[in-house]
Short mmCIF file of N, CA and C in Angstrom, two decimals:
data_model
loop_
_atom_site.label_atom_id
_atom_site.label_comp_id
_atom_site.label_asym_id
_atom_site.label_seq_id
_atom_site.Cartn_x
_atom_site.Cartn_y
_atom_site.Cartn_z
N MET A 1 0.83 -1.19 0.00
CA MET A 1 0.00 0.00 0.00
C MET A 1 0.88 1.26 0.00
N TYR A 2 0.33 2.29 -0.57
CA TYR A 2 1.06 3.54 -0.70
C TYR A 2 0.28 4.67 -0.05
N LYS A 3 1.01 5.69 0.35
CA LYS A 3 0.39 6.87 0.92
C LYS A 3 0.12 7.87 -0.21
N HIS A 4 -1.04 8.52 -0.11
CA HIS A 4 -1.40 9.55 -1.09
C HIS A 4 -1.32 10.91 -0.41
N TYR A 5 -0.76 11.87 -1.14
CA TYR A 5 -0.57 13.22 -0.62
C TYR A 5 -1.11 14.25 -1.60
N ILE A 6 -1.40 15.42 -1.06
CA ILE A 6 -1.71 16.59 -1.89
C ILE A 6 -0.83 17.74 -1.44
N ARG A 7 -0.59 18.63 -2.36
CA ARG A 7 0.14 19.86 -2.07
C ARG A 7 -0.81 21.01 -2.37
N VAL A 8 -0.85 21.98 -1.45
CA VAL A 8 -1.76 23.12 -1.63
C VAL A 8 -0.95 24.41 -1.69
N ASP A 9 -1.54 25.40 -2.36
CA ASP A 9 -0.91 26.72 -2.40
C ASP A 9 -1.34 27.51 -1.17
N THR A 10 -0.95 28.77 -1.10
CA THR A 10 -1.24 29.59 0.08
C THR A 10 -2.73 29.86 0.26
N GLU A 11 -3.52 29.66 -0.80
CA GLU A 11 -4.96 29.89 -0.71
C GLU A 11 -5.75 28.60 -0.49
N GLY A 12 -5.03 27.49 -0.26
CA GLY A 12 -5.70 26.22 0.00
C GLY A 12 -6.10 25.45 -1.25
N ASN A 13 -5.69 25.92 -2.42
CA ASN A 13 -5.99 25.21 -3.66
C ASN A 13 -5.04 24.04 -3.83
N VAL A 14 -5.57 22.89 -4.23
CA VAL A 14 -4.73 21.71 -4.46
C VAL A 14 -4.02 21.91 -5.80
N ILE A 15 -2.69 21.89 -5.75
CA ILE A 15 -1.90 22.11 -6.96
C ILE A 15 -1.11 20.87 -7.37
N ARG A 16 -1.11 19.84 -6.54
CA ARG A 16 -0.39 18.60 -6.86
C ARG A 16 -0.99 17.47 -6.04
N ALA A 17 -1.08 16.29 -6.67
CA ALA A 17 -1.53 15.07 -5.99
C ALA A 17 -0.60 13.95 -6.41
N PHE A 18 -0.14 13.15 -5.45
CA PHE A 18 0.84 12.11 -5.78
C PHE A 18 0.83 11.02 -4.72
N SER A 19 1.44 9.89 -5.08
CA SER A 19 1.63 8.81 -4.10
C SER A 19 3.11 8.71 -3.78
N ASP A 20 3.41 8.14 -2.63
CA ASP A 20 4.83 8.02 -2.26
C ASP A 20 5.53 6.91 -3.04
N ALA A 21 4.82 6.29 -3.97
CA ALA A 21 5.47 5.32 -4.86
C ALA A 21 6.40 6.03 -5.83
N PHE A 22 6.12 7.28 -6.12
CA PHE A 22 6.88 8.02 -7.14
C PHE A 22 7.54 9.28 -6.62
N GLU A 23 7.07 9.78 -5.50
CA GLU A 23 7.57 11.06 -5.00
C GLU A 23 7.44 11.08 -3.48
N GLN A 24 8.41 11.65 -2.83
CA GLN A 24 8.35 11.76 -1.37
C GLN A 24 7.76 13.11 -1.00
N PRO A 25 6.95 13.14 0.05
CA PRO A 25 6.30 14.40 0.43
C PRO A 25 7.31 15.42 0.95
N GLU A 26 6.95 16.67 0.75
CA GLU A 26 7.73 17.79 1.28
C GLU A 26 7.01 18.31 2.52
N PRO A 27 7.71 19.08 3.34
CA PRO A 27 7.02 19.68 4.49
C PRO A 27 5.83 20.52 3.99
N GLY A 28 4.71 20.34 4.64
CA GLY A 28 3.51 21.08 4.25
C GLY A 28 2.56 20.26 3.38
N ASP A 29 3.03 19.17 2.76
CA ASP A 29 2.14 18.31 1.99
C ASP A 29 1.18 17.62 2.95
N LEU A 30 -0.04 17.38 2.49
CA LEU A 30 -1.08 16.82 3.35
C LEU A 30 -1.34 15.36 2.97
N LEU A 31 -1.38 14.51 3.99
CA LEU A 31 -1.67 13.09 3.79
C LEU A 31 -3.17 12.92 3.56
N VAL A 32 -3.52 12.24 2.47
CA VAL A 32 -4.92 11.99 2.15
C VAL A 32 -5.33 10.60 2.62
N THR A 33 -4.48 9.61 2.35
CA THR A 33 -4.75 8.24 2.80
C THR A 33 -3.43 7.48 2.94
N GLU A 34 -3.43 6.51 3.84
CA GLU A 34 -2.22 5.71 4.05
C GLU A 34 -2.29 4.38 3.33
N ASP A 35 -3.44 4.02 2.81
CA ASP A 35 -3.56 2.70 2.18
C ASP A 35 -4.11 2.82 0.75
N GLY A 36 -3.49 3.67 -0.03
CA GLY A 36 -3.93 3.87 -1.41
C GLY A 36 -3.17 3.01 -2.39
N GLY A 37 -3.60 3.07 -3.61
CA GLY A 37 -2.93 2.34 -4.67
C GLY A 37 -1.63 3.03 -5.08
N ARG A 38 -0.95 2.39 -6.02
CA ARG A 38 0.34 2.91 -6.48
C ARG A 38 0.19 4.29 -7.13
N HIS A 39 -0.90 4.51 -7.83
CA HIS A 39 -1.12 5.78 -8.54
C HIS A 39 -2.19 6.61 -7.83
N PHE A 40 -2.01 7.92 -7.84
CA PHE A 40 -3.00 8.84 -7.27
C PHE A 40 -3.09 10.03 -8.21
N ASN A 41 -4.11 10.03 -9.03
CA ASN A 41 -4.26 11.06 -10.06
C ASN A 41 -5.60 11.75 -9.92
N LEU A 42 -5.60 12.90 -9.30
CA LEU A 42 -6.81 13.72 -9.25
C LEU A 42 -6.83 14.60 -10.50
N ASP A 43 -8.03 14.88 -11.00
CA ASP A 43 -8.18 15.86 -12.08
C ASP A 43 -8.10 17.23 -11.40
N LEU A 44 -6.92 17.82 -11.42
CA LEU A 44 -6.65 19.02 -10.61
C LEU A 44 -7.12 20.32 -11.22
N TRP A 45 -7.19 20.42 -12.54
CA TRP A 45 -7.37 21.73 -13.18
C TRP A 45 -8.59 21.76 -14.07
N TYR A 46 -9.34 22.84 -13.95
CA TYR A 46 -10.47 23.12 -14.83
C TYR A 46 -9.95 24.04 -15.93
N ASN A 47 -10.10 23.63 -17.17
CA ASN A 47 -9.59 24.39 -18.32
C ASN A 47 -8.10 24.71 -18.19
N GLY A 48 -7.39 23.89 -17.48
CA GLY A 48 -5.94 24.02 -17.40
C GLY A 48 -5.43 25.11 -16.48
N VAL A 49 -6.32 25.91 -15.87
CA VAL A 49 -5.84 27.03 -15.04
C VAL A 49 -6.57 27.22 -13.72
N ILE A 50 -7.76 26.69 -13.59
CA ILE A 50 -8.56 26.90 -12.37
C ILE A 50 -8.44 25.64 -11.50
N PRO A 51 -7.95 25.79 -10.25
CA PRO A 51 -7.85 24.62 -9.37
C PRO A 51 -9.24 24.04 -9.08
N ARG A 52 -9.39 22.75 -9.36
CA ARG A 52 -10.68 22.08 -9.19
C ARG A 52 -10.93 21.72 -7.72
N TRP A 53 -9.87 21.47 -6.96
CA TRP A 53 -9.98 21.03 -5.57
C TRP A 53 -9.39 22.07 -4.63
N HIS A 54 -9.93 22.14 -3.43
CA HIS A 54 -9.35 23.00 -2.40
C HIS A 54 -9.58 22.35 -1.04
N VAL A 55 -8.83 22.83 -0.07
CA VAL A 55 -8.92 22.28 1.28
C VAL A 55 -9.67 23.27 2.16
N GLU A 56 -10.69 22.77 2.84
CA GLU A 56 -11.44 23.56 3.82
C GLU A 56 -11.31 22.85 5.15
N GLY A 57 -10.52 23.43 6.05
CA GLY A 57 -10.26 22.77 7.33
C GLY A 57 -9.51 21.48 7.09
N ASP A 58 -10.13 20.34 7.45
CA ASP A 58 -9.52 19.03 7.21
C ASP A 58 -10.12 18.32 6.00
N ASP A 59 -10.99 19.01 5.26
CA ASP A 59 -11.70 18.37 4.16
C ASP A 59 -11.14 18.76 2.80
N LEU A 60 -11.04 17.77 1.93
CA LEU A 60 -10.68 17.98 0.54
C LEU A 60 -11.99 18.15 -0.22
N VAL A 61 -12.20 19.34 -0.80
CA VAL A 61 -13.49 19.67 -1.40
C VAL A 61 -13.31 19.96 -2.89
N GLU A 62 -14.18 19.33 -3.69
CA GLU A 62 -14.18 19.61 -5.12
C GLU A 62 -15.14 20.77 -5.39
N ARG A 63 -14.69 21.74 -6.18
CA ARG A 63 -15.55 22.87 -6.51
C ARG A 63 -16.70 22.40 -7.41
N THR A 64 -17.85 23.04 -7.25
CA THR A 64 -19.01 22.69 -8.06
C THR A 64 -18.84 23.26 -9.47
N ASP A 65 -19.66 22.78 -10.39
CA ASP A 65 -19.63 23.30 -11.76
C ASP A 65 -19.94 24.80 -11.78
N VAL A 66 -20.84 25.23 -10.91
CA VAL A 66 -21.20 26.65 -10.84
C VAL A 66 -19.99 27.47 -10.37
N GLU A 67 -19.31 26.98 -9.34
CA GLU A 67 -18.11 27.68 -8.84
C GLU A 67 -17.03 27.75 -9.92
N LEU A 68 -16.81 26.61 -10.58
CA LEU A 68 -15.77 26.56 -11.62
C LEU A 68 -16.11 27.51 -12.78
N ALA A 69 -17.37 27.53 -13.17
CA ALA A 69 -17.79 28.43 -14.26
C ALA A 69 -17.58 29.89 -13.87
N ALA A 70 -17.90 30.23 -12.63
CA ALA A 70 -17.71 31.61 -12.16
C ALA A 70 -16.23 31.97 -12.12
N LEU A 71 -15.41 31.05 -11.61
CA LEU A 71 -13.96 31.30 -11.57
C LEU A 71 -13.38 31.41 -12.97
N TRP A 72 -13.87 30.60 -13.90
CA TRP A 72 -13.40 30.65 -15.28
C TRP A 72 -13.78 31.99 -15.93
N GLU A 73 -15.00 32.43 -15.68
CA GLU A 73 -15.45 33.71 -16.22
C GLU A 73 -14.58 34.85 -15.69
N GLN A 74 -14.27 34.80 -14.41
CA GLN A 74 -13.40 35.82 -13.81
C GLN A 74 -12.00 35.75 -14.41
N TYR A 75 -11.49 34.54 -14.59
CA TYR A 75 -10.16 34.38 -15.19
C TYR A 75 -10.12 34.98 -16.59
N GLN A 76 -11.15 34.71 -17.39
CA GLN A 76 -11.18 35.25 -18.74
C GLN A 76 -11.26 36.78 -18.73
N ALA A 77 -12.00 37.33 -17.78
CA ALA A 77 -12.10 38.79 -17.68
C ALA A 77 -10.75 39.40 -17.29
N ASP A 78 -10.00 38.70 -16.45
CA ASP A 78 -8.70 39.20 -15.98
C ASP A 78 -7.57 38.95 -16.97
N HIS A 79 -7.75 38.01 -17.89
CA HIS A 79 -6.69 37.62 -18.84
C HIS A 79 -7.23 37.69 -20.26
N ALA A 80 -7.21 38.89 -20.81
CA ALA A 80 -7.68 39.06 -22.18
C ALA A 80 -6.82 38.21 -23.12
N PRO A 81 -7.44 37.66 -24.16
CA PRO A 81 -6.67 36.83 -25.09
C PRO A 81 -5.52 37.62 -25.72
N GLN A 82 -4.39 36.97 -25.84
CA GLN A 82 -3.22 37.59 -26.46
C GLN A 82 -3.20 37.22 -27.94
N LEU A 83 -2.79 38.18 -28.76
CA LEU A 83 -2.67 37.91 -30.18
C LEU A 83 -1.50 36.97 -30.43
N THR A 84 -1.66 36.09 -31.40
CA THR A 84 -0.55 35.24 -31.79
C THR A 84 0.43 36.07 -32.61
N GLU A 85 1.61 35.53 -32.84
CA GLU A 85 2.62 36.25 -33.63
C GLU A 85 2.09 36.53 -35.03
N VAL A 86 1.38 35.57 -35.61
CA VAL A 86 0.83 35.75 -36.95
C VAL A 86 -0.22 36.86 -36.95
N GLU A 87 -1.10 36.87 -35.95
CA GLU A 87 -2.12 37.92 -35.86
C GLU A 87 -1.49 39.29 -35.69
N THR A 88 -0.43 39.38 -34.89
CA THR A 88 0.28 40.64 -34.70
C THR A 88 0.89 41.10 -36.02
N LEU A 89 1.49 40.18 -36.76
CA LEU A 89 2.08 40.54 -38.05
C LEU A 89 1.01 40.93 -39.07
N GLN A 90 -0.14 40.28 -39.02
CA GLN A 90 -1.23 40.64 -39.93
C GLN A 90 -1.71 42.06 -39.65
N LEU A 91 -1.81 42.43 -38.38
CA LEU A 91 -2.22 43.80 -38.04
C LEU A 91 -1.18 44.81 -38.51
N ALA A 92 0.10 44.49 -38.32
CA ALA A 92 1.17 45.38 -38.77
C ALA A 92 1.14 45.52 -40.29
N LEU A 93 0.89 44.43 -40.99
CA LEU A 93 0.83 44.46 -42.45
C LEU A 93 -0.35 45.32 -42.92
N ALA A 94 -1.49 45.17 -42.27
CA ALA A 94 -2.66 45.98 -42.62
C ALA A 94 -2.38 47.46 -42.39
N ASP A 95 -1.70 47.79 -41.30
CA ASP A 95 -1.33 49.18 -41.02
C ASP A 95 -0.37 49.71 -42.08
N THR A 96 0.61 48.90 -42.45
CA THR A 96 1.57 49.29 -43.49
C THR A 96 0.86 49.50 -44.82
N TYR A 97 -0.10 48.65 -45.13
CA TYR A 97 -0.86 48.77 -46.37
C TYR A 97 -1.64 50.09 -46.38
N GLU A 98 -2.26 50.43 -45.26
CA GLU A 98 -2.99 51.70 -45.16
C GLU A 98 -2.05 52.89 -45.36
N GLN A 99 -0.86 52.81 -44.78
CA GLN A 99 0.13 53.87 -44.96
C GLN A 99 0.55 53.97 -46.43
N LEU A 100 0.70 52.83 -47.08
CA LEU A 100 1.07 52.81 -48.50
C LEU A 100 -0.02 53.46 -49.35
N LEU A 101 -1.28 53.13 -49.07
CA LEU A 101 -2.38 53.74 -49.81
C LEU A 101 -2.40 55.25 -49.62
N THR A 102 -2.16 55.70 -48.39
CA THR A 102 -2.12 57.14 -48.11
C THR A 102 -0.97 57.79 -48.87
N ALA A 103 0.20 57.17 -48.83
CA ALA A 103 1.36 57.71 -49.54
C ALA A 103 1.12 57.71 -51.04
N GLN A 104 0.47 56.68 -51.54
CA GLN A 104 0.17 56.61 -52.97
C GLN A 104 -0.79 57.73 -53.36
N GLY A 105 -1.78 57.98 -52.51
CA GLY A 105 -2.71 59.09 -52.76
C GLY A 105 -1.99 60.42 -52.74
N ASP A 106 -1.07 60.59 -51.78
CA ASP A 106 -0.29 61.83 -51.71
C ASP A 106 0.58 61.99 -52.95
N ALA A 107 1.18 60.90 -53.42
CA ALA A 107 2.03 60.95 -54.61
C ALA A 107 1.21 61.31 -55.84
N THR A 108 0.01 60.75 -55.94
CA THR A 108 -0.86 61.08 -57.07
C THR A 108 -1.23 62.55 -57.04
N SER A 109 -1.54 63.06 -55.86
CA SER A 109 -1.86 64.49 -55.73
C SER A 109 -0.68 65.35 -56.14
N ALA A 110 0.52 64.94 -55.75
CA ALA A 110 1.73 65.69 -56.12
C ALA A 110 1.95 65.65 -57.62
N GLN A 111 1.69 64.49 -58.24
CA GLN A 111 1.84 64.38 -59.69
C GLN A 111 0.85 65.29 -60.42
N VAL A 112 -0.38 65.34 -59.94
CA VAL A 112 -1.39 66.21 -60.54
C VAL A 112 -0.96 67.67 -60.39
N ALA A 113 -0.45 68.03 -59.22
CA ALA A 113 0.01 69.41 -59.00
C ALA A 113 1.17 69.75 -59.93
N LEU A 114 2.10 68.82 -60.12
CA LEU A 114 3.22 69.04 -61.04
C LEU A 114 2.73 69.19 -62.48
N ALA A 115 1.76 68.38 -62.87
CA ALA A 115 1.20 68.50 -64.23
C ALA A 115 0.54 69.85 -64.41
N ASP A 116 -0.18 70.31 -63.39
CA ASP A 116 -0.81 71.64 -63.46
C ASP A 116 0.25 72.73 -63.60
N LEU A 117 1.33 72.61 -62.81
CA LEU A 117 2.42 73.60 -62.91
C LEU A 117 3.07 73.57 -64.29
N TYR A 118 3.24 72.38 -64.84
CA TYR A 118 3.84 72.25 -66.17
C TYR A 118 2.96 72.94 -67.21
N GLU A 119 1.63 72.72 -67.11
CA GLU A 119 0.71 73.37 -68.05
C GLU A 119 0.77 74.88 -67.90
N LEU A 120 0.84 75.37 -66.66
CA LEU A 120 0.96 76.81 -66.44
C LEU A 120 2.26 77.34 -67.03
N THR A 121 3.33 76.57 -66.87
CA THR A 121 4.63 76.97 -67.42
C THR A 121 4.56 77.05 -68.94
N LEU A 122 3.92 76.06 -69.56
CA LEU A 122 3.78 76.08 -71.02
C LEU A 122 2.95 77.27 -71.47
N THR A 123 1.86 77.54 -70.74
CA THR A 123 1.02 78.69 -71.08
C THR A 123 1.80 79.99 -70.93
N LEU A 124 2.53 80.10 -69.84
CA LEU A 124 3.34 81.30 -69.59
C LEU A 124 4.41 81.46 -70.67
N GLN A 125 5.01 80.36 -71.04
CA GLN A 125 6.04 80.38 -72.07
C GLN A 125 5.43 80.82 -73.41
N ALA A 126 4.25 80.31 -73.73
CA ALA A 126 3.58 80.69 -74.98
C ALA A 126 3.22 82.17 -74.95
N ASP A 127 2.76 82.65 -73.79
CA ASP A 127 2.43 84.07 -73.66
C ASP A 127 3.67 84.94 -73.84
N MET A 128 4.79 84.50 -73.31
CA MET A 128 6.04 85.27 -73.45
C MET A 128 6.48 85.30 -74.91
N VAL A 129 6.33 84.19 -75.59
CA VAL A 129 6.70 84.14 -77.01
C VAL A 129 5.81 85.10 -77.80
N ALA A 130 4.52 85.10 -77.46
CA ALA A 130 3.59 85.98 -78.16
C ALA A 130 3.93 87.44 -77.89
N LEU A 131 4.33 87.77 -76.68
CA LEU A 131 4.70 89.15 -76.33
C LEU A 131 5.96 89.59 -77.07
N LYS A 132 6.86 88.70 -77.32
CA LYS A 132 8.11 89.04 -78.00
C LYS A 132 7.92 89.06 -79.51
N GLY A 133 6.75 88.81 -79.93
CA GLY A 133 6.48 88.87 -81.36
C GLY A 133 6.69 87.57 -82.07
N GLY A 134 6.53 86.52 -81.38
CA GLY A 134 6.62 85.22 -82.02
C GLY A 134 8.02 84.68 -82.14
N VAL A 135 9.02 85.36 -81.59
CA VAL A 135 10.39 84.89 -81.67
C VAL A 135 10.72 84.16 -80.38
N SER A 136 11.36 83.01 -80.53
CA SER A 136 11.72 82.31 -79.33
C SER A 136 13.16 82.55 -78.97
#
């Protein structure tokens, strides 16, 4: 027979469960049973982050589905989803594309202004030729 232990954090949440067949207890670990099987595997985590079990006094208590759902909702509110590297690059690319479109619009406006100036220059040049009597 093997002894089963749990390890709790400072808030009483069970963060590890093991038997002495594979691991020796540390100070502060709590004995659950002295006559357990070789393996002791509690389902410790809800959605990988919320402790499913906690200790109240001398009792090992499993949180209800309602409690777990509320804790999960709070966790999601506190931990907004992070963008992946690809999503971050896609946003940067979209921003760069918008800047390119703006620059392209500015360049087109500059080209139109230069064409207008060129036409004015040609008109002015023609007027000067006419004033000089047709001699260039």
